[in-house]
Amino acid sequence: MSKVYLLLISAALYAFYKEERFMNIIKPSVLPGFMDLLPKDQLVFNKMKEIIEDNFKKFAYLPLDTPAIEKTEILLAKGGGETSKQVYNIESSSRNMSMRFDLTVPLARFVAEHYHELEFPFRRYHIGKVYRGERNQRGRFKEFYQCDIDIIGDEFLDIRNDAEIPLVIYNIFKELNFTEMTFHLNNRKLLNGFLDYHGIDNFTEVLRIIDKIAKVSEQDIKEMLSDIIPEVDKVELILQFISYKGENTDVLNYLEELKIDNDKYSEGLKELSEVYKYMRLFEIPDENICLDMSITRGLDYYTGTVYETFLDNYKSIGSVCSGGRYDDLASNYTKKSLPGIGISIGLTRLFYQLNEADLIDIPTRSVADVVIYPMADCYEYGVKVVDKLRDEGIIAQIYFEPGKFKKKLNYANKLNIPYIIILGDDELSKDEVALKDMDTGEQISVCIDEAIKIIHSNKL
Amino acid sequence: MSKVYLLLISAALYAFYKEERFMNIIKPSVLPGFMDLLPKDQLVFNKMKEIIEDNFKKFAYLPLDTPAIEKTEILLAKGGGETSKQVYNIESSSRNMSMRFDLTVPLARFVAEHYHELEFPFRRYHIGKVYRGERNQRGRFKEFYQCDIDIIGDEFLDIRNDAEIPLVIYNIFKELNFTEMTFHLNNRKLLNGFLDYHGIDNFTEVLRIIDKIAKVSEQDIKEMLSDIIPEVDKVELILQFISYKGENTDVLNYLEELKIDNDKYSEGLKELSEVYKYMRLFEIPDENICLDMSITRGLDYYTGTVYETFLDNYKSIGSVCSGGRYDDLASNYTKKSLPGIGISIGLTRLFYQLNEADLIDIPTRSVADVVIYPMADCYEYGVKVVDKLRDEGIIAQIYFEPGKFKKKLNYANKLNIPYIIILGDDELSKDEVALKDMDTGEQISVCIDEAIKIIHSNKL
């Protein structure tokens, strides 16, 4: 009987000890709605980011990297609305500070503040994290990367710039292996002029309804429009106008032939034609462009050209990149008139969606070209080998840890490292290396220079 | 007289109009303590960042990019202290969220959370912004980039890894054109063993005092030590120990010859010797290494190897990169023992100091290789030229804006763009371009292919 007591006491003591020892362990986890990638996904994400940044540079955009925290009064200068509810504010007794919710407001602040130190047109790219306290929802993130390019003019910005912005995006998606993508292109002045000409004056509401077109049926649009426009024929006119489909040149002809006698409309048509013409001159194929009167970007501040971009085979993902022209970027911070054109890729969401659907098809280099495993007394030789490989531009790593060889090998295997080098007494004495191709399993003994040649020849 | 009234009324009306028009202008500015770089500085900053990242990749570190906002309980798991006062908290009624203040705590959280999905030793780099509500002070920033590498072992991590970390840093500073830099290297076990052997037990306080050595005089150190250690001879012993100077092999001999019979001390000496030996094997020159018993990193959580890095000719800048070994990375989040070694470059502060002192000497490519200026009717020809140049890997920009030619030229000038191409009717008719070298002012008419050759030959 006493043995049982002893056992019980031991168990209780052990439980107490464990409790004591690990009592202070905090369960490690990220906040919901924040992306936290494992290295293999991070490598792919970074590759996408790199392709985007390289193209921004290739098209001569200057880099900007403003703080993620700004004065609240700056960020919310435009006034409340939906955005202000989503803004993360920093607790502070002395200052109102908030996290930026996009990269456009900081750009406006920057250009207004440094107006005299910048050259115009000011072409800048910015890839950075922005923050929005969105409702928890699959595929929506509270911290996400935006990749923006904008061209800001001083008082004036030539309309041809609106044609170059899509070219940058076209190049990016081509490099991401999505050649089947379409720019849906419109000009807000067209619809505004059209509505004005037909005596319909609740522009904003109409635009907001049309903006829903990708998500609801035409019948729904019709009903919503009827709610705010009593005349049935006018609703029909709008529906006809926004749903016209055809070759791009047909669309332009159609818009011309409507003979809408309205200045805004004429201006919009002239601009749209010019943007389309120059997009073609910039060698964006015609099948990648779709003049589309239903694109309005209803809730935004755009005043002319508007774009949405869809991947032809994965339209359900929605627009992967959108933007447009605004007459006045920084009117809250300066009296200078600063018209601009810009576009933005929401990289975090794009990556998430493409990755979930297993659509990412870009070659990503492994973290290393080769791992070197020195046996017991060959560490110094191992360092000599890794030094030499690195001198030759090979990404090499030396594995110093003890343990069974199988476990060591597993490391290179799991990380998809294409080669390993094993160094034992034999190799040391002959000044050779045992090079193993992890794909084929083939292992050969060669001199270091030969190993370098082989590893180089198989690199991405 | 009535004219004067009219003038006054006009003036009043104008003033009223101006007031009305610009009443809502908010002065654009960043929060104090946040860095906001102009493009020309941003280009240099980015170049430095790129050199750092390229080297991290070259040495086979995996990328990580955790959220900038984490659960407050995670960030402050280690408990209050100075750090917690500097942490930026996010206003939220439902959750405690804060901005990360370094990249090590997020790494610990990540490794503990994803332990089963990672391969060990886990080598990761992370370049990201961190946030600290520091007192406003010149050269101190509340948002700053840290560039970290760490190697995390599972239960064990070979000491030779401690020698590879400085190799990465050495390569980075070499590429940044600072070859005259010195790693000050120590091992905490040495000083701890030394103090233990001499019966001095207030380790932490002693370490904290010694950590001040770069900033105060030896006399000050002596006085501070005397305040906590009553025995004069013991203070002297410490001072002698930490101030011993000599060739690195002399230092090791000195430490050996002290014949301190203490396990911690012996272990520390063995580790320091091994790290030094392998740093030399990794071909870090001896003159770039300084075994230095005064390096303690007093306030940190290091348990073995510690590093500080100084630029020999600019010691006043302080340590530009520091780090060390810790026995247990993530004890707050897991019961697994995860020893690690890491180092960190505080890029924002480093850039600021080097830039202020005009010490940055790395070639930075201009935003564009060439700007194309088409005259009145040559826009389409201009697009053809820019397309062709881009196809050949040239960073080319076409300037669409109207205005005086002098103003246009000024754009390329101010942005240090090396070439411009002018396209007029003459060039159009001959299918040529007028290529102007902005350095020499020389202008020649050549075919496009010839222009491409010339621009290529002069690129960085």
Coordinates of C-alpha atoms in Angstrom, one line a residue, chain A residues 96-261:
Chain A
N96 CA -2.0 61.5 -32.9
M97 CA -0.2 58.9 -34.9
S98 CA -1.6 56.2 -37.2
M99 CA -0.6 53.4 -39.5
R100 CA -0.8 54.2 -43.2
F101 CA -3.7 52.5 -45.0
D102 CA -2.3 53.0 -48.5
L103 CA 0.7 54.4 -50.2
T104 CA -1.1 57.2 -52.1
V105 CA -1.8 59.5 -49.1
P106 CA 1.9 59.3 -48.0
L107 CA 2.9 60.0 -51.6
A108 CA 0.6 63.1 -51.6
R109 CA 2.1 64.3 -48.3
F110 CA 5.7 63.6 -49.5
V111 CA 5.2 65.4 -52.8
A112 CA 3.6 68.4 -51.2
E113 CA 6.3 68.6 -48.5
H114 CA 9.2 68.2 -50.9
Y115 CA 7.7 69.9 -53.9
H116 CA 10.8 72.1 -54.4
E117 CA 13.2 69.3 -54.1
L118 CA 11.6 67.1 -56.7
E119 CA 11.8 66.9 -60.5
F120 CA 8.5 66.7 -62.4
P121 CA 7.1 64.6 -63.8
F122 CA 7.9 62.7 -60.6
R123 CA 7.9 59.0 -61.3
R124 CA 8.1 57.0 -58.1
Y125 CA 7.6 53.4 -57.1
H126 CA 6.9 52.2 -53.6
I127 CA 6.6 48.7 -52.3
G128 CA 5.6 48.6 -48.7
K129 CA 3.3 47.3 -46.1
V130 CA 0.0 49.1 -45.3
Y131 CA -2.5 48.4 -42.6
R132 CA -6.3 48.2 -42.4
G133 CA -8.3 46.9 -39.5
E134 CA -10.6 44.9 -41.8
R135 CA -13.1 42.4 -40.6
N136 CA -11.6 38.9 -40.3
Q137 CA -12.2 37.2 -43.6
R138 CA -10.4 34.5 -45.5
G139 CA -8.0 36.0 -47.9
R140 CA -8.2 39.5 -46.4
F141 CA -5.2 40.8 -44.6
K142 CA -4.8 43.5 -42.1
E143 CA -1.2 44.0 -43.1
F144 CA -0.5 43.7 -46.7
Y145 CA 2.0 44.8 -49.4
Q146 CA 1.1 47.3 -51.9
C147 CA 3.3 47.8 -55.0
D148 CA 2.6 51.2 -56.5
I149 CA 3.8 53.3 -59.3
D150 CA 2.7 56.8 -59.9
I151 CA 3.7 59.7 -62.2
I152 CA 3.0 63.1 -60.8
G153 CA 2.9 66.2 -63.0
D154 CA 3.4 69.8 -62.0
E155 CA 0.2 71.5 -63.0
F156 CA -0.1 69.3 -66.1
L157 CA 0.6 65.6 -67.0
D158 CA 0.5 64.4 -70.6
I159 CA -2.2 61.8 -71.3
R160 CA 0.3 59.5 -73.0
N161 CA 1.7 58.7 -69.5
D162 CA -1.6 56.8 -68.9
A163 CA -0.5 54.4 -71.6
E164 CA 2.9 53.6 -70.2
I165 CA 1.7 52.6 -66.8
P166 CA -0.1 49.4 -68.1
L167 CA 3.0 48.6 -70.1
V168 CA 4.9 48.2 -66.8
I169 CA 2.2 46.0 -65.4
Y170 CA 2.0 43.9 -68.6
N171 CA 5.7 43.2 -68.3
I172 CA 5.4 42.2 -64.7
F173 CA 2.6 39.7 -65.3
K174 CA 4.4 38.3 -68.4
E175 CA 7.4 37.6 -66.2
L176 CA 5.1 36.1 -63.6
N177 CA 3.9 33.7 -66.4
F178 CA 0.5 35.2 -66.8
T179 CA 0.5 36.3 -70.4
E180 CA -3.3 35.8 -70.6
M181 CA -4.3 38.9 -68.8
T182 CA -6.5 41.8 -69.9
F183 CA -6.5 45.5 -69.1
H184 CA -10.1 46.7 -68.8
L185 CA -9.8 50.3 -69.7
N186 CA -12.2 53.2 -69.4
N187 CA -12.3 57.0 -68.8
R188 CA -14.6 58.4 -66.2
K189 CA -15.3 61.5 -68.2
L190 CA -17.2 59.4 -70.7
L191 CA -19.8 58.0 -68.3
N192 CA -20.0 61.4 -66.5
G193 CA -20.6 63.2 -69.8
F194 CA -23.0 60.5 -71.0
L195 CA -25.1 60.9 -67.8
D196 CA -24.9 64.7 -67.9
Y197 CA -26.0 64.7 -71.5
H198 CA -29.1 62.5 -70.6
G199 CA -29.9 64.7 -67.7
I200 CA -29.1 62.2 -65.0
D201 CA -27.3 64.0 -62.2
N202 CA -26.7 61.5 -59.4
F203 CA -23.3 60.6 -60.9
T204 CA -21.8 59.2 -57.7
E205 CA -24.6 56.8 -56.9
V206 CA -24.8 55.5 -60.5
L207 CA -21.1 54.9 -60.6
R208 CA -21.3 53.1 -57.3
I209 CA -23.9 50.8 -58.7
I210 CA -22.1 50.1 -62.0
D211 CA -18.9 49.3 -60.0
K212 CA -20.7 46.3 -58.6
I213 CA -21.1 44.8 -62.1
A214 CA -18.5 42.1 -61.7
K215 CA -20.2 40.8 -58.6
V216 CA -24.0 40.9 -59.3
S217 CA -26.2 40.1 -62.3
E218 CA -27.3 42.7 -65.0
Q219 CA -30.8 42.3 -63.6
D220 CA -29.6 43.4 -60.2
I221 CA -27.9 46.4 -61.7
K222 CA -31.0 47.3 -63.5
E223 CA -33.1 47.1 -60.4
M224 CA -30.7 49.2 -58.4
L225 CA -30.5 51.8 -61.1
S226 CA -34.3 51.9 -61.3
D227 CA -34.4 52.7 -57.6
I228 CA -32.6 56.0 -58.2
I229 CA -33.6 56.8 -61.8
P230 CA -37.4 56.9 -62.3
E231 CA -37.3 57.0 -66.1
V232 CA -37.2 53.4 -67.5
D233 CA -35.7 54.5 -70.9
K234 CA -32.8 56.2 -69.2
V235 CA -32.0 53.1 -67.2
E236 CA -32.0 51.2 -70.5
L237 CA -29.7 53.7 -72.1
I238 CA -27.2 53.3 -69.2
L239 CA -27.4 49.6 -69.4
Q240 CA -26.8 49.6 -73.1
F241 CA -23.9 52.0 -72.8
I242 CA -22.0 50.1 -70.1
S243 CA -22.6 46.7 -71.6
Y244 CA -21.5 47.4 -75.2
K245 CA -19.0 44.7 -76.2
G246 CA -16.8 44.5 -79.3
E247 CA -13.4 44.8 -80.7
N248 CA -11.6 47.8 -79.3
T249 CA -11.8 49.8 -82.5
D250 CA -15.6 49.0 -82.6
V251 CA -16.0 50.3 -79.1
L252 CA -14.4 53.6 -80.1
N253 CA -16.6 53.8 -83.2
Y254 CA -19.7 53.0 -81.1
L255 CA -18.8 55.8 -78.7
E256 CA -18.2 58.2 -81.6
E257 CA -21.4 57.3 -83.3
L258 CA -23.5 58.0 -80.2
K259 CA -23.0 61.6 -81.2
I260 CA -23.2 62.8 -77.6
D261 CA -22.8 66.5 -77.7

